[in-house]
Amino acid sequence: KREAEKLERFSGIWNKALRAIESVDKEFARQFTALAVTKNFKGSPHIDTLNIAPFYGLSLGGFANGGGKLCVECSATCVAEIDTRGKFAKVDGRFCHWVSDYEGTRYSLIYYVTHGKVVPQTTAIFKPPCIDAAGNEEERKNYRQTDWDPPPMFVP
């Protein structure tokens, strides 16, 4: 009953969020089981232990350029910094991740899957580049820029 009341109360946000994810990945839009909507989220590095598949994240708001990126550990020496401002990124939250420091107001929508068919972990991110501990872009031996298409922009 409590979930039904919450869904009714926030149905406008839910409907817009659903249209947004459908515009990017129709199959995932049918599979995600939960949506987190946050304001000014600041958290320490963590792993989403309840996730059984990658998630999509989108951020919006008036936060300072350069901050508020989704950071994901691709390996012990590689951290990807993903700019999700006004665009979706697909990430596997079962790898350690966090949001970089920022100033201003930052909203985020995180679409995730916590039940159903488990998707095996393969890669931490579905978007480059990787930044090493010193802040330099890391070369990938088998990576070509043409192998990757960036996620589409979404501006409400």
mmCIF file of C-alpha atoms in Angstrom:
data_model
loop_
_atom_site.group_PDB
_atom_site.id
_atom_site.type_symbol
_atom_site.label_atom_id
_atom_site.label_comp_id
_atom_site.label_asym_id
_atom_site.label_seq_id
_atom_site.Cartn_x
_atom_site.Cartn_y
_atom_site.Cartn_z
ATOM 1 C CA LYS A 1 0.000 0.000 0.000
ATOM 2 C CA ARG A 2 2.818 2.403 0.885
ATOM 3 C CA GLU A 3 4.525 1.846 -2.506
ATOM 4 C CA ALA A 4 1.221 2.435 -4.338
ATOM 5 C CA GLU A 5 0.717 5.728 -2.497
ATOM 6 C CA LYS A 6 4.270 6.786 -3.307
ATOM 7 C CA LEU A 7 3.833 5.891 -6.983
ATOM 8 C CA GLU A 8 0.596 7.895 -7.147
ATOM 9 C CA ARG A 9 2.177 10.878 -5.395
ATOM 10 C CA PHE A 10 5.147 10.933 -7.784
ATOM 11 C CA SER A 11 3.400 9.688 -10.942
ATOM 12 C CA GLY A 12 4.437 12.783 -12.936
ATOM 13 C CA ILE A 13 8.123 12.187 -12.251
ATOM 14 C CA TRP A 14 7.714 8.450 -12.854
ATOM 15 C CA ASN A 15 6.024 8.965 -16.249
ATOM 16 C CA LYS A 16 8.666 11.442 -17.447
ATOM 17 C CA ALA A 17 11.466 9.187 -16.202
ATOM 18 C CA LEU A 18 9.924 6.213 -17.992
ATOM 19 C CA ARG A 19 9.668 8.152 -21.268
ATOM 20 C CA ALA A 20 13.286 9.250 -20.892
ATOM 21 C CA ILE A 21 14.684 5.717 -20.463
ATOM 22 C CA GLU A 22 12.443 4.402 -23.259
ATOM 23 C CA SER A 23 14.010 6.971 -25.575
ATOM 24 C CA VAL A 24 17.435 5.456 -24.892
ATOM 25 C CA ASP A 25 16.899 1.716 -24.348
ATOM 26 C CA LYS A 26 13.421 0.282 -24.838
ATOM 27 C CA GLU A 27 14.448 -3.218 -23.718
ATOM 28 C CA PHE A 28 15.965 -1.954 -20.459
ATOM 29 C CA ALA A 29 12.869 0.214 -19.892
ATOM 30 C CA ARG A 30 10.846 -3.011 -19.686
ATOM 31 C CA GLN A 31 13.349 -4.666 -17.317
ATOM 32 C CA PHE A 32 14.321 -2.111 -14.664
ATOM 33 C CA THR A 33 12.655 -2.723 -11.313
ATOM 34 C CA ALA A 34 13.366 0.488 -9.397
ATOM 35 C CA LEU A 35 14.091 4.155 -9.888
ATOM 36 C CA ALA A 36 16.085 6.263 -7.447
ATOM 37 C CA VAL A 37 15.538 10.020 -7.723
ATOM 38 C CA THR A 38 18.021 11.979 -5.648
ATOM 39 C CA LYS A 39 18.825 15.601 -4.904
ATOM 40 C CA ASN A 40 22.397 16.566 -4.046
ATOM 41 C CA PHE A 41 23.503 12.967 -3.471
ATOM 42 C CA LYS A 42 27.011 12.730 -2.056
ATOM 43 C CA GLY A 43 28.179 9.283 -1.125
ATOM 44 C CA SER A 44 31.368 7.432 -0.500
ATOM 45 C CA PRO A 45 32.613 4.799 -2.951
ATOM 46 C CA HIS A 46 30.250 1.834 -2.838
ATOM 47 C CA ILE A 47 29.028 -1.277 -4.624
ATOM 48 C CA ASP A 48 25.326 -1.865 -5.253
ATOM 49 C CA THR A 49 25.051 -5.319 -3.709
ATOM 50 C CA LEU A 50 21.362 -5.733 -4.577
ATOM 51 C CA ASN A 51 21.777 -4.983 -8.286
ATOM 52 C CA ILE A 52 21.650 -7.954 -10.648
ATOM 53 C CA ALA A 53 22.391 -6.003 -13.851
ATOM 54 C CA PRO A 54 23.942 -2.732 -15.042
ATOM 55 C CA PHE A 55 22.067 0.506 -14.327
ATOM 56 C CA TYR A 56 21.436 3.717 -16.231
ATOM 57 C CA GLY A 57 22.126 7.086 -14.635
ATOM 58 C CA LEU A 58 21.200 10.624 -15.664
ATOM 59 C CA SER A 59 21.927 13.881 -13.833
ATOM 60 C CA LEU A 60 20.277 17.268 -14.160
ATOM 61 C CA GLY A 61 20.505 20.600 -12.404
ATOM 62 C CA GLY A 62 22.562 23.699 -11.859
ATOM 63 C CA PHE A 63 25.711 22.137 -10.481
ATOM 64 C CA ALA A 64 29.130 23.484 -11.485
ATOM 65 C CA ASN A 65 30.644 22.261 -14.733
ATOM 66 C CA GLY A 66 33.372 19.685 -14.227
ATOM 67 C CA GLY A 67 31.934 18.188 -11.052
ATOM 68 C CA GLY A 68 29.175 15.722 -10.254
ATOM 69 C CA LYS A 69 30.555 13.032 -12.524
ATOM 70 C CA LEU A 70 29.836 9.360 -12.029
ATOM 71 C CA CYS A 71 33.186 7.732 -11.195
ATOM 72 C CA VAL A 72 33.591 3.982 -11.647
ATOM 73 C CA GLU A 73 36.556 1.723 -10.908
ATOM 74 C CA CYS A 74 37.167 -0.226 -14.100
ATOM 75 C CA SER A 75 40.193 -1.955 -12.557
ATOM 76 C CA ALA A 76 42.656 -1.454 -9.719
ATOM 77 C CA THR A 77 44.381 1.327 -11.698
ATOM 78 C CA CYS A 78 41.595 2.687 -13.883
ATOM 79 C CA VAL A 79 38.773 5.045 -12.876
ATOM 80 C CA ALA A 80 36.271 6.223 -15.478
ATOM 81 C CA GLU A 81 34.788 9.682 -14.942
ATOM 82 C CA ILE A 82 31.457 9.838 -16.730
ATOM 83 C CA ASP A 83 29.657 13.105 -17.341
ATOM 84 C CA THR A 84 25.956 12.285 -16.942
ATOM 85 C CA ARG A 85 24.727 15.903 -17.052
ATOM 86 C CA GLY A 86 21.754 15.805 -19.394
ATOM 87 C CA LYS A 87 22.689 12.403 -20.797
ATOM 88 C CA PHE A 88 22.433 8.780 -19.857
ATOM 89 C CA ALA A 89 25.327 6.514 -18.993
ATOM 90 C CA LYS A 90 25.143 2.754 -18.553
ATOM 91 C CA VAL A 91 27.268 1.417 -15.703
ATOM 92 C CA ASP A 92 27.513 -1.794 -13.739
ATOM 93 C CA GLY A 93 26.966 -0.761 -10.116
ATOM 94 C CA ARG A 94 28.442 -4.049 -8.949
ATOM 95 C CA PHE A 95 31.793 -2.319 -9.540
ATOM 96 C CA CYS A 96 32.863 0.344 -7.036
ATOM 97 C CA HIS A 97 31.455 3.778 -7.953
ATOM 98 C CA TRP A 98 30.708 7.236 -6.542
ATOM 99 C CA VAL A 99 29.851 10.809 -7.571
ATOM 100 C CA SER A 100 32.704 13.335 -7.770
ATOM 101 C CA ASP A 101 32.520 16.523 -5.710
ATOM 102 C CA TYR A 102 30.396 19.345 -7.092
ATOM 103 C CA GLU A 103 28.832 22.638 -6.126
ATOM 104 C CA GLY A 104 25.234 23.606 -6.791
ATOM 105 C CA THR A 105 22.037 21.602 -7.118
ATOM 106 C CA ARG A 106 22.322 18.167 -8.726
ATOM 107 C CA TYR A 107 19.438 15.793 -9.342
ATOM 108 C CA SER A 108 19.951 12.237 -10.504
ATOM 109 C CA LEU A 109 17.780 9.459 -11.830
ATOM 110 C CA ILE A 110 19.160 5.951 -11.402
ATOM 111 C CA TYR A 111 17.321 3.089 -13.082
ATOM 112 C CA TYR A 112 18.308 -0.303 -11.707
ATOM 113 C CA VAL A 113 17.373 -3.978 -11.619
ATOM 114 C CA THR A 114 17.159 -5.910 -8.340
ATOM 115 C CA HIS A 115 15.194 -9.000 -9.331
ATOM 116 C CA GLY A 116 14.703 -11.143 -12.408
ATOM 117 C CA LYS A 117 17.360 -12.696 -14.592
ATOM 118 C CA VAL A 118 20.908 -12.003 -13.380
ATOM 119 C CA VAL A 119 23.095 -10.349 -16.004
ATOM 120 C CA PRO A 120 26.704 -11.571 -15.654
ATOM 121 C CA GLN A 121 29.291 -8.915 -14.813
ATOM 122 C CA THR A 122 31.465 -8.195 -17.827
ATOM 123 C CA THR A 123 32.570 -4.574 -17.793
ATOM 124 C CA ALA A 124 32.237 -1.724 -15.312
ATOM 125 C CA ILE A 125 31.213 0.873 -17.846
ATOM 126 C CA PHE A 126 29.732 0.993 -21.260
ATOM 127 C CA LYS A 127 31.511 4.271 -22.025
ATOM 128 C CA PRO A 128 35.190 5.468 -22.085
ATOM 129 C CA PRO A 129 37.600 7.009 -21.153
ATOM 130 C CA CYS A 130 39.507 5.540 -18.238
ATOM 131 C CA ILE A 131 41.650 7.813 -16.118
ATOM 132 C CA ASP A 132 44.577 6.404 -14.164
ATOM 133 C CA ALA A 133 45.396 7.358 -10.562
ATOM 134 C CA ALA A 134 47.558 10.277 -11.768
ATOM 135 C CA GLY A 135 44.683 11.703 -13.842
ATOM 136 C CA ASN A 136 46.047 10.645 -17.244
ATOM 137 C CA GLU A 137 44.016 8.907 -19.892
ATOM 138 C CA GLU A 138 44.986 5.260 -20.007
ATOM 139 C CA GLU A 139 45.541 3.610 -23.365
ATOM 140 C CA ARG A 140 43.677 0.418 -24.015
ATOM 141 C CA LYS A 141 45.400 -2.089 -26.283
ATOM 142 C CA ASN A 142 42.237 -3.390 -27.932
ATOM 143 C CA TYR A 143 40.233 -0.167 -27.899
ATOM 144 C CA ARG A 144 39.355 1.963 -30.908
ATOM 145 C CA GLN A 145 37.203 5.101 -30.649
ATOM 146 C CA THR A 146 34.979 3.724 -33.410
ATOM 147 C CA ASP A 147 34.105 0.718 -31.200
ATOM 148 C CA TRP A 148 31.961 2.913 -28.965
ATOM 149 C CA ASP A 149 28.938 5.075 -29.587
ATOM 150 C CA PRO A 150 28.163 7.551 -26.796
ATOM 151 C CA PRO A 151 24.767 7.320 -25.142
ATOM 152 C CA PRO A 152 22.211 9.727 -26.601
ATOM 153 C CA MET A 153 21.648 13.096 -24.993
ATOM 154 C CA PHE A 154 18.467 13.608 -23.006
ATOM 155 C CA VAL A 155 17.294 17.048 -22.012
ATOM 156 C CA PRO A 156 13.733 17.247 -20.643
#
